[in-house]
XYZ file of C-alpha atoms in Angstrom:
523
model
C 30.180 -29.798 18.267
C 30.863 -32.658 16.499
C 34.177 -33.500 16.028
C 36.006 -35.300 12.690
C 39.379 -35.862 11.648
C 40.632 -35.505 7.849
C 44.150 -34.918 6.039
C 43.706 -32.367 4.224
C 40.769 -29.527 4.509
C 40.482 -27.090 1.641
C 38.754 -24.118 2.107
C 36.790 -22.544 -0.911
C 35.225 -24.718 -3.914
C 36.580 -22.494 -6.980
C 38.936 -24.078 -9.281
C 41.670 -24.237 -7.336
C 40.538 -25.686 -4.479
C 38.651 -28.151 -7.025
C 41.365 -29.011 -8.414
C 43.862 -29.213 -5.332
C 40.671 -31.867 -4.924
C 40.305 -33.921 -6.976
C 44.402 -34.177 -7.694
C 44.285 -35.288 -3.772
C 42.178 -38.139 -4.179
C 43.583 -39.325 -7.381
C 46.939 -39.486 -4.877
C 44.942 -41.831 -2.646
C 44.576 -38.617 0.313
C 41.211 -38.434 2.367
C 40.257 -34.813 1.780
C 37.481 -32.544 2.641
C 36.308 -29.246 0.549
C 33.362 -26.736 1.813
C 32.050 -23.362 0.554
C 30.403 -20.839 1.885
C 28.280 -20.445 -1.218
C 24.912 -22.966 -1.803
C 26.442 -23.878 -5.364
C 28.855 -23.599 -7.906
C 28.733 -20.327 -9.889
C 26.144 -20.116 -12.407
C 28.352 -17.545 -14.444
C 31.009 -17.940 -17.054
C 33.613 -15.631 -15.275
C 37.181 -16.772 -16.618
C 37.101 -18.494 -20.187
C 40.681 -18.962 -21.034
C 41.955 -22.455 -20.405
C 45.565 -22.355 -21.035
C 47.864 -25.242 -22.257
C 49.778 -26.130 -19.138
C 45.979 -26.349 -17.836
C 44.845 -29.161 -19.944
C 48.286 -30.929 -19.681
C 47.407 -31.214 -15.735
C 44.024 -32.179 -16.732
C 45.556 -35.167 -19.304
C 47.472 -35.787 -16.779
C 44.331 -37.027 -14.055
C 42.226 -38.107 -16.922
C 39.820 -35.597 -17.280
C 40.798 -33.357 -20.432
C 38.732 -35.482 -23.231
C 35.438 -33.867 -20.984
C 36.916 -30.312 -20.934
C 37.712 -30.404 -24.354
C 34.376 -31.865 -25.283
C 32.582 -28.791 -23.164
C 34.728 -25.987 -24.642
C 35.961 -23.661 -27.788
C 38.888 -24.067 -29.544
C 39.996 -20.724 -30.430
C 41.206 -20.428 -34.375
C 41.856 -16.972 -34.775
C 42.656 -13.374 -33.379
C 41.338 -10.599 -35.402
C 42.450 -7.050 -34.098
C 40.479 -4.656 -35.881
C 40.831 -0.539 -35.261
C 38.275 1.951 -36.030
C 39.341 2.263 -39.677
C 38.845 -1.969 -40.286
C 40.691 -5.089 -39.623
C 44.591 -4.766 -39.042
C 45.746 -8.202 -38.335
C 44.436 -11.467 -38.374
C 46.141 -14.038 -36.432
C 46.038 -17.832 -36.331
C 45.543 -19.654 -32.808
C 44.523 -23.019 -34.271
C 48.067 -24.324 -33.915
C 50.235 -21.662 -33.058
C 52.115 -23.728 -30.536
C 52.813 -26.724 -32.406
C 55.507 -28.863 -31.181
C 55.452 -27.181 -27.584
C 52.041 -28.880 -26.449
C 49.833 -31.600 -26.860
C 47.491 -29.115 -26.926
C 49.069 -26.168 -29.230
C 45.850 -24.032 -29.615
C 43.997 -21.116 -27.571
C 40.588 -23.127 -25.890
C 37.731 -20.982 -24.064
C 35.631 -22.680 -21.571
C 33.416 -20.875 -19.233
C 34.414 -21.397 -15.322
C 31.023 -22.715 -14.420
C 31.369 -25.566 -16.654
C 35.158 -26.339 -15.613
C 33.816 -26.234 -12.193
C 30.998 -28.719 -12.527
C 33.256 -30.556 -14.664
C 35.882 -30.823 -11.887
C 32.609 -31.813 -9.350
C 31.466 -34.298 -11.450
C 34.858 -36.454 -11.198
C 35.583 -35.568 -7.327
C 31.747 -37.198 -6.870
C 32.561 -39.856 -8.830
C 35.220 -40.347 -6.786
C 33.290 -40.446 -3.321
C 34.167 -36.593 -2.572
C 31.418 -34.000 -2.429
C 31.961 -30.103 -1.929
C 30.132 -29.154 1.935
C 28.204 -26.241 0.418
C 26.605 -23.327 3.094
C 29.625 -24.430 5.303
C 31.950 -20.962 6.331
C 35.137 -21.444 8.496
C 34.510 -19.474 11.924
C 38.892 -19.817 13.383
C 41.081 -22.267 12.995
C 44.721 -22.850 15.339
C 47.576 -25.002 14.339
C 48.734 -27.020 17.323
C 51.963 -27.667 15.473
C 50.930 -31.660 14.773
C 47.509 -30.747 13.375
C 45.270 -27.981 12.361
C 41.838 -27.928 14.561
C 39.079 -25.762 12.220
C 35.714 -24.358 13.461
C 32.812 -24.645 10.520
C 29.639 -23.368 10.795
C 27.242 -24.949 8.771
C 23.573 -23.315 8.945
C 24.081 -22.207 12.599
C 25.595 -26.457 13.431
C 29.204 -26.141 14.459
C 31.688 -28.918 13.516
C 35.421 -29.130 14.961
C 37.816 -30.393 12.237
C 40.987 -31.706 13.404
C 43.152 -31.794 9.921
C 46.946 -32.758 9.180
C 46.740 -29.112 6.679
C 44.334 -26.827 6.295
C 44.532 -24.854 2.760
C 42.659 -21.619 1.713
C 41.706 -21.211 -1.737
C 38.926 -18.979 -0.785
C 39.498 -15.997 -2.944
C 40.679 -12.860 -2.898
C 38.583 -12.076 0.771
C 40.680 -15.183 1.871
C 39.215 -15.870 5.527
C 42.080 -18.395 5.785
C 44.441 -15.712 4.758
C 43.128 -13.258 7.371
C 43.029 -15.420 9.978
C 46.887 -16.147 9.760
C 47.184 -12.464 9.332
C 49.122 -12.257 6.180
C 49.344 -8.673 4.160
C 47.963 -8.541 0.857
C 50.209 -5.718 -0.230
C 49.081 -4.221 -3.647
C 46.875 -1.618 -5.690
C 43.698 -1.065 -7.556
C 43.742 -0.122 -11.528
C 42.209 3.380 -11.548
C 39.294 2.267 -14.618
C 35.987 0.489 -14.270
C 35.255 -2.556 -16.475
C 32.456 -4.158 -18.278
C 31.842 -7.765 -18.897
C 28.843 -9.402 -20.508
C 27.650 -12.406 -21.688
C 25.315 -11.760 -24.956
C 23.477 -13.213 -27.987
C 23.934 -10.876 -30.667
C 25.141 -10.252 -34.444
C 27.520 -8.397 -36.030
C 31.216 -8.572 -37.902
C 33.032 -10.753 -35.247
C 35.132 -14.192 -35.833
C 33.358 -17.683 -35.624
C 35.424 -19.868 -33.166
C 37.633 -16.734 -32.528
C 39.042 -13.947 -30.420
C 38.332 -10.174 -31.842
C 40.092 -7.060 -30.049
C 38.986 -3.683 -31.112
C 42.116 -1.319 -30.069
C 41.975 2.456 -30.473
C 43.354 5.897 -28.863
C 40.294 5.388 -26.010
C 40.754 1.886 -25.090
C 40.247 -1.840 -25.991
C 37.151 -3.942 -26.355
C 36.902 -7.636 -27.125
C 34.612 -10.061 -28.224
C 34.724 -14.034 -28.013
C 32.974 -16.881 -27.767
C 31.818 -18.183 -24.621
C 30.281 -21.403 -25.197
C 29.117 -23.698 -27.503
C 25.461 -22.402 -27.823
C 27.220 -19.524 -29.530
C 26.769 -16.518 -26.861
C 29.754 -13.577 -26.966
C 31.363 -12.941 -24.462
C 32.204 -8.864 -24.308
C 34.474 -7.237 -22.490
C 36.302 -3.387 -22.099
C 36.605 0.025 -20.750
C 33.750 1.510 -18.804
C 33.091 5.042 -20.885
C 34.453 8.004 -18.971
C 31.252 9.514 -18.608
C 29.778 6.514 -16.725
C 32.789 5.708 -14.348
C 31.763 7.767 -11.652
C 27.925 6.654 -11.906
C 26.917 4.686 -8.701
C 25.373 1.779 -10.680
C 26.479 1.089 -14.099
C 23.901 -0.246 -16.257
C 24.122 -2.356 -19.937
C 21.342 -0.015 -20.814
C 23.412 3.217 -19.770
C 26.708 2.136 -21.832
C 24.706 0.158 -24.856
C 25.460 2.340 -27.009
C 29.317 2.932 -26.825
C 29.590 -1.338 -26.181
C 28.084 -2.521 -29.746
C 29.871 0.560 -31.257
C 33.160 -0.699 -29.805
C 32.274 -4.027 -30.393
C 30.814 -4.019 -33.464
C 27.939 -6.986 -31.693
C 24.121 -5.534 -31.944
C 23.013 -7.095 -28.780
C 20.029 -8.582 -28.457
C 19.557 -10.292 -25.125
C 21.837 -9.863 -22.018
C 22.751 -13.003 -20.075
C 24.971 -11.093 -17.377
C 26.552 -8.137 -16.721
C 29.121 -6.606 -14.341
C 31.388 -4.051 -13.637
C 34.262 -4.271 -11.623
C 37.571 -2.445 -10.635
C 40.851 -4.278 -11.571
C 43.387 -5.671 -8.363
C 46.349 -6.214 -8.425
C 48.218 -7.950 -5.356
C 50.271 -10.730 -4.167
C 50.486 -12.325 -0.440
C 53.323 -12.155 1.923
C 53.485 -15.598 2.371
C 51.691 -18.420 0.757
C 52.384 -20.844 3.813
C 52.734 -20.539 7.942
C 52.753 -23.667 9.286
C 50.485 -26.322 8.132
C 48.244 -23.998 6.754
C 48.918 -22.743 3.159
C 47.199 -20.406 0.585
C 46.480 -21.137 -2.698
C 44.793 -18.895 -6.186
C 42.912 -15.612 -5.258
C 43.745 -16.138 -1.714
C 47.391 -15.531 -2.792
C 47.419 -13.774 -5.637
C 45.162 -11.805 -7.695
C 46.291 -9.402 -11.043
C 44.866 -8.126 -14.032
C 42.802 -10.443 -16.594
C 45.355 -9.972 -19.032
C 46.113 -13.237 -20.866
C 43.590 -14.979 -19.537
C 46.212 -16.630 -16.765
C 44.428 -16.415 -13.152
C 42.530 -19.001 -12.932
C 45.175 -21.276 -14.488
C 47.372 -19.708 -12.063
C 45.774 -20.969 -9.057
C 44.796 -24.507 -11.011
C 48.910 -24.803 -11.302
C 49.062 -23.718 -7.354
C 46.846 -26.562 -6.716
C 48.746 -28.983 -8.522
C 52.269 -28.145 -7.345
C 51.093 -28.423 -3.712
C 48.959 -31.523 -3.971
C 51.672 -34.144 -5.254
C 53.865 -32.896 -2.424
C 51.222 -33.066 0.665
C 50.414 -36.499 -0.559
C 54.284 -37.459 -0.812
C 54.708 -35.639 2.538
C 51.566 -37.454 4.156
C 52.502 -40.897 2.739
C 55.764 -41.045 4.372
C 57.021 -40.807 0.681
C 59.095 -37.613 0.852
C 60.556 -35.807 3.780
C 58.423 -32.827 5.198
C 60.875 -30.615 3.569
C 59.895 -30.782 0.304
C 56.783 -29.186 1.591
C 59.069 -26.297 1.561
C 59.162 -25.551 -1.605
C 55.502 -25.037 -2.218
C 55.939 -20.911 -1.574
C 59.084 -20.170 -2.990
C 58.180 -21.886 -6.430
C 54.791 -20.219 -6.589
C 55.379 -16.885 -5.150
C 58.335 -16.057 -7.456
C 56.010 -16.614 -10.554
C 52.888 -14.789 -9.044
C 55.010 -11.782 -8.213
C 56.591 -12.551 -12.333
C 53.125 -12.447 -13.320
C 51.792 -9.239 -11.675
C 54.652 -7.732 -12.885
C 54.147 -8.800 -16.802
C 50.206 -8.369 -16.998
C 50.634 -5.014 -15.121
C 52.486 -3.705 -18.057
C 50.277 -5.542 -20.740
C 47.164 -3.978 -18.938
C 48.789 -0.427 -18.504
C 49.619 0.058 -22.464
C 46.141 -1.972 -23.278
C 44.035 1.079 -21.009
C 45.653 3.663 -20.787
C 44.397 7.608 -21.521
C 47.222 8.690 -22.762
C 47.505 9.918 -25.831
C 50.500 8.654 -26.652
C 50.169 5.246 -25.702
C 46.637 5.529 -27.150
C 48.282 6.103 -30.938
C 50.963 3.631 -30.265
C 48.035 0.991 -29.118
C 45.890 1.912 -32.673
C 48.463 2.371 -35.755
C 51.953 0.671 -34.389
C 50.681 -2.532 -31.671
C 48.769 -4.438 -34.649
C 51.808 -4.335 -36.977
C 53.921 -5.444 -34.478
C 51.701 -8.247 -33.610
C 51.278 -9.336 -37.742
C 55.317 -9.115 -37.709
C 55.763 -11.088 -34.753
C 53.150 -13.557 -34.722
C 53.522 -14.103 -38.756
C 56.516 -16.204 -38.537
C 56.916 -20.147 -36.721
C 58.930 -18.924 -34.008
C 57.403 -15.943 -33.139
C 53.935 -17.493 -32.891
C 56.060 -20.431 -30.230
C 57.327 -17.096 -28.816
C 54.085 -15.801 -27.894
C 52.248 -19.333 -27.276
C 55.028 -19.365 -24.551
C 54.437 -16.112 -22.962
C 50.597 -17.101 -22.224
C 50.423 -21.316 -22.091
C 52.115 -21.090 -18.808
C 54.313 -23.947 -20.496
C 57.449 -21.851 -19.335
C 56.942 -21.655 -16.507
C 60.125 -23.217 -14.091
C 61.510 -23.540 -10.738
C 64.984 -23.374 -11.758
C 65.644 -21.247 -8.446
C 63.942 -23.969 -6.100
C 66.501 -25.758 -3.386
C 64.430 -29.145 -5.588
C 65.840 -28.127 -8.742
C 69.398 -29.442 -9.733
C 71.572 -29.886 -12.842
C 71.563 -29.592 -16.625
C 71.525 -31.758 -19.769
C 71.161 -29.985 -23.274
C 69.000 -26.669 -22.794
C 67.176 -28.100 -19.998
C 67.732 -27.444 -16.418
C 66.307 -28.555 -13.239
C 62.997 -26.603 -12.843
C 62.009 -26.810 -16.471
C 58.763 -28.453 -17.301
C 59.217 -31.501 -19.419
C 59.965 -30.596 -23.089
C 57.098 -32.058 -24.908
C 57.841 -34.626 -27.469
C 55.433 -36.189 -29.874
C 57.037 -40.348 -31.194
C 54.430 -41.938 -33.603
C 51.284 -42.391 -31.953
C 52.141 -41.292 -28.773
C 54.185 -39.110 -26.431
C 56.811 -38.640 -23.454
C 53.567 -36.941 -21.431
C 51.945 -40.160 -21.312
C 53.793 -41.615 -18.372
C 52.933 -38.601 -16.328
C 49.295 -39.685 -16.024
C 50.787 -42.580 -13.101
C 51.578 -38.721 -11.382
C 54.658 -40.046 -9.795
C 58.592 -39.703 -9.557
C 60.046 -41.342 -12.850
C 63.319 -41.067 -14.633
C 63.015 -39.961 -18.581
C 66.374 -41.139 -20.811
C 66.075 -39.957 -24.584
C 68.820 -42.500 -26.563
C 70.441 -45.616 -24.211
C 70.182 -46.181 -20.715
C 73.347 -47.748 -19.548
C 73.366 -50.540 -17.250
C 74.832 -49.062 -13.933
C 72.288 -46.115 -13.907
C 69.129 -48.737 -14.383
C 70.658 -51.032 -11.587
C 71.059 -48.277 -8.979
C 67.125 -46.860 -10.112
C 65.492 -50.014 -10.118
C 66.763 -50.376 -6.279
C 65.197 -47.280 -5.999
C 61.743 -48.291 -7.138
C 61.286 -45.658 -9.495
C 60.478 -46.168 -13.313
C 62.596 -45.232 -16.108
C 61.506 -44.506 -19.339
C 63.493 -44.562 -22.488
C 63.081 -42.901 -25.686
C 64.794 -43.541 -28.255
C 66.582 -40.374 -29.647
C 64.978 -38.410 -32.600
C 64.960 -35.026 -34.240
C 62.184 -33.832 -31.904
C 63.951 -34.342 -29.024
C 66.856 -32.694 -30.046
C 64.434 -29.334 -31.160
C 63.094 -29.465 -27.815
C 66.264 -29.326 -25.868
C 67.174 -32.405 -24.414
C 70.429 -33.987 -24.751
C 70.949 -37.583 -25.875
C 71.633 -39.972 -23.606
C 70.947 -37.407 -20.709
C 68.603 -39.057 -18.120
C 66.292 -36.996 -16.383
C 64.120 -37.421 -13.120
C 60.571 -36.035 -13.394
C 58.553 -34.676 -10.476
C 54.966 -35.962 -10.823
C 53.950 -32.252 -11.687
C 55.949 -32.814 -14.982
C 58.387 -30.608 -14.003
C 61.988 -32.070 -14.329
C 63.832 -32.105 -10.996
C 67.475 -33.180 -11.498
C 68.604 -33.084 -15.089
C 72.387 -35.324 -15.925
C 74.040 -35.336 -19.222
C 76.338 -38.259 -17.915
C 73.539 -40.414 -16.170
C 75.553 -40.415 -13.178
C 74.046 -42.827 -10.679
C 75.524 -41.153 -7.576
C 73.631 -37.432 -8.642
C 70.348 -39.599 -8.384
C 71.101 -41.706 -5.503
C 71.815 -38.785 -3.884
C 69.011 -36.608 -4.841
C 67.044 -39.329 -4.339
C 68.277 -39.848 -0.547
C 67.996 -36.158 0.367
C 63.982 -35.863 0.317
C 63.951 -39.321 1.093
C 61.685 -39.642 -2.116
C 59.110 -43.360 -2.602
C 57.910 -44.031 -5.639
C 54.219 -44.960 -5.618
C 52.735 -48.309 -6.606
C 53.597 -48.375 -10.299
C 50.194 -47.872 -12.278
C 48.640 -50.806 -14.161
C 48.996 -49.883 -17.417
C 52.949 -49.039 -17.092
C 54.184 -52.095 -15.582
C 57.485 -52.853 -16.401
C 60.914 -50.805 -15.620
C 61.263 -49.923 -18.802
C 59.755 -48.632 -21.735
C 61.132 -47.717 -25.331
C 59.021 -45.093 -27.978
C 59.984 -45.851 -31.216
C 61.648 -42.418 -33.084
C 59.748 -39.937 -34.395
């Protein structure tokens, strides 16, 4: 039996585990990541990549590769059996909210390969055909036993993270419950080549009294993703084939299918684990929560878990924060997972209900409501905020404090463009920083200079005001781009107390930000 050590051991190499590994590696943490499968997935699976995920990808320098590989979804077309009910623009419906103000699609297998490529460049390779046999948290370390094609290895690690999917061996090993349920309908998903009246670089949704069907681009090569409810006549079939339901699929989607590249049927679960952490062992992604595909939230939520956990693990492992910082991971992410379950459940039940009354609402009223709401700039931005994950906030977190303007501790830092740059550019440092919008006073700068935390001073602008920021307000920003502490008066003592309470120490400043202050021009 071999024995080895690492700082963080990651079980599961899907988008969540790969994101966690890449962020930790960028932060200078030694990781090992393994997966029981022989290789990465070969099918598209999750498609939607939300703006918040793209913002995280920008922080670690991979967003250009992601954008180059995917498709911008420019329009949502809502169809009914009577014809087109609404055309809703998605090319810039989040204008001013994020640098990625559009809907975006990238197959999960391609997304994973981009993450794997960047990990390999950093010297980390996924260990394949490797399973977790057992683990024990000894209090000071976690001892895990791995099996790789019959060879057993014992790994000592400071922390173990289970990002190993809905059937998580880590979750089972912790004995954590996974309450929830399964929706009664069966669904189909297919990647096909075909022809029909679909929107190029768009998403077509057909709604009717019987259910829904979706058509959207999968790859730049032009293949299509078809999603819908399995016809009731075939729900009880022991094996459901595409040919058995072809006529229904082609009728519902309007696509004449020439070739099927991938087809699957599934039942949708909705579950949240009772805990996301016990001692030195954490859960992330599908190991902790699974829910309906409504709104394309699942993969993005897991990647958000990974980012939230990564910077906290790095700070504690490197002695840059008190270990109590890790206590904030579970309450922050489990609260969002539960909220997401509740919201997607409501949407999903409306979309799939076979109730005649709900079916009439879906066919006749819902398209009109969407057209009215999304026909305004404010409505479009609200819809963008709802699905893009840019409105995720941790106001109730123990490490969130203060308010300045409309922004409270725990909120995502609002996006403010300024000339050819923006206030998100400094977030590439993956480090704590302070933002001031307006003028910074001398006493405040002197206090922060002693901490080593960089201060970025942005000229006051109408865009900053529209984003809800306060003139001359100061915001302590976490490495993940959320505001930790907001102060309308640049109170040095408030920042000093916060920094001391968590024993925060910054990373060495990136070479691209050599000065303690940076002024960007007004918009």
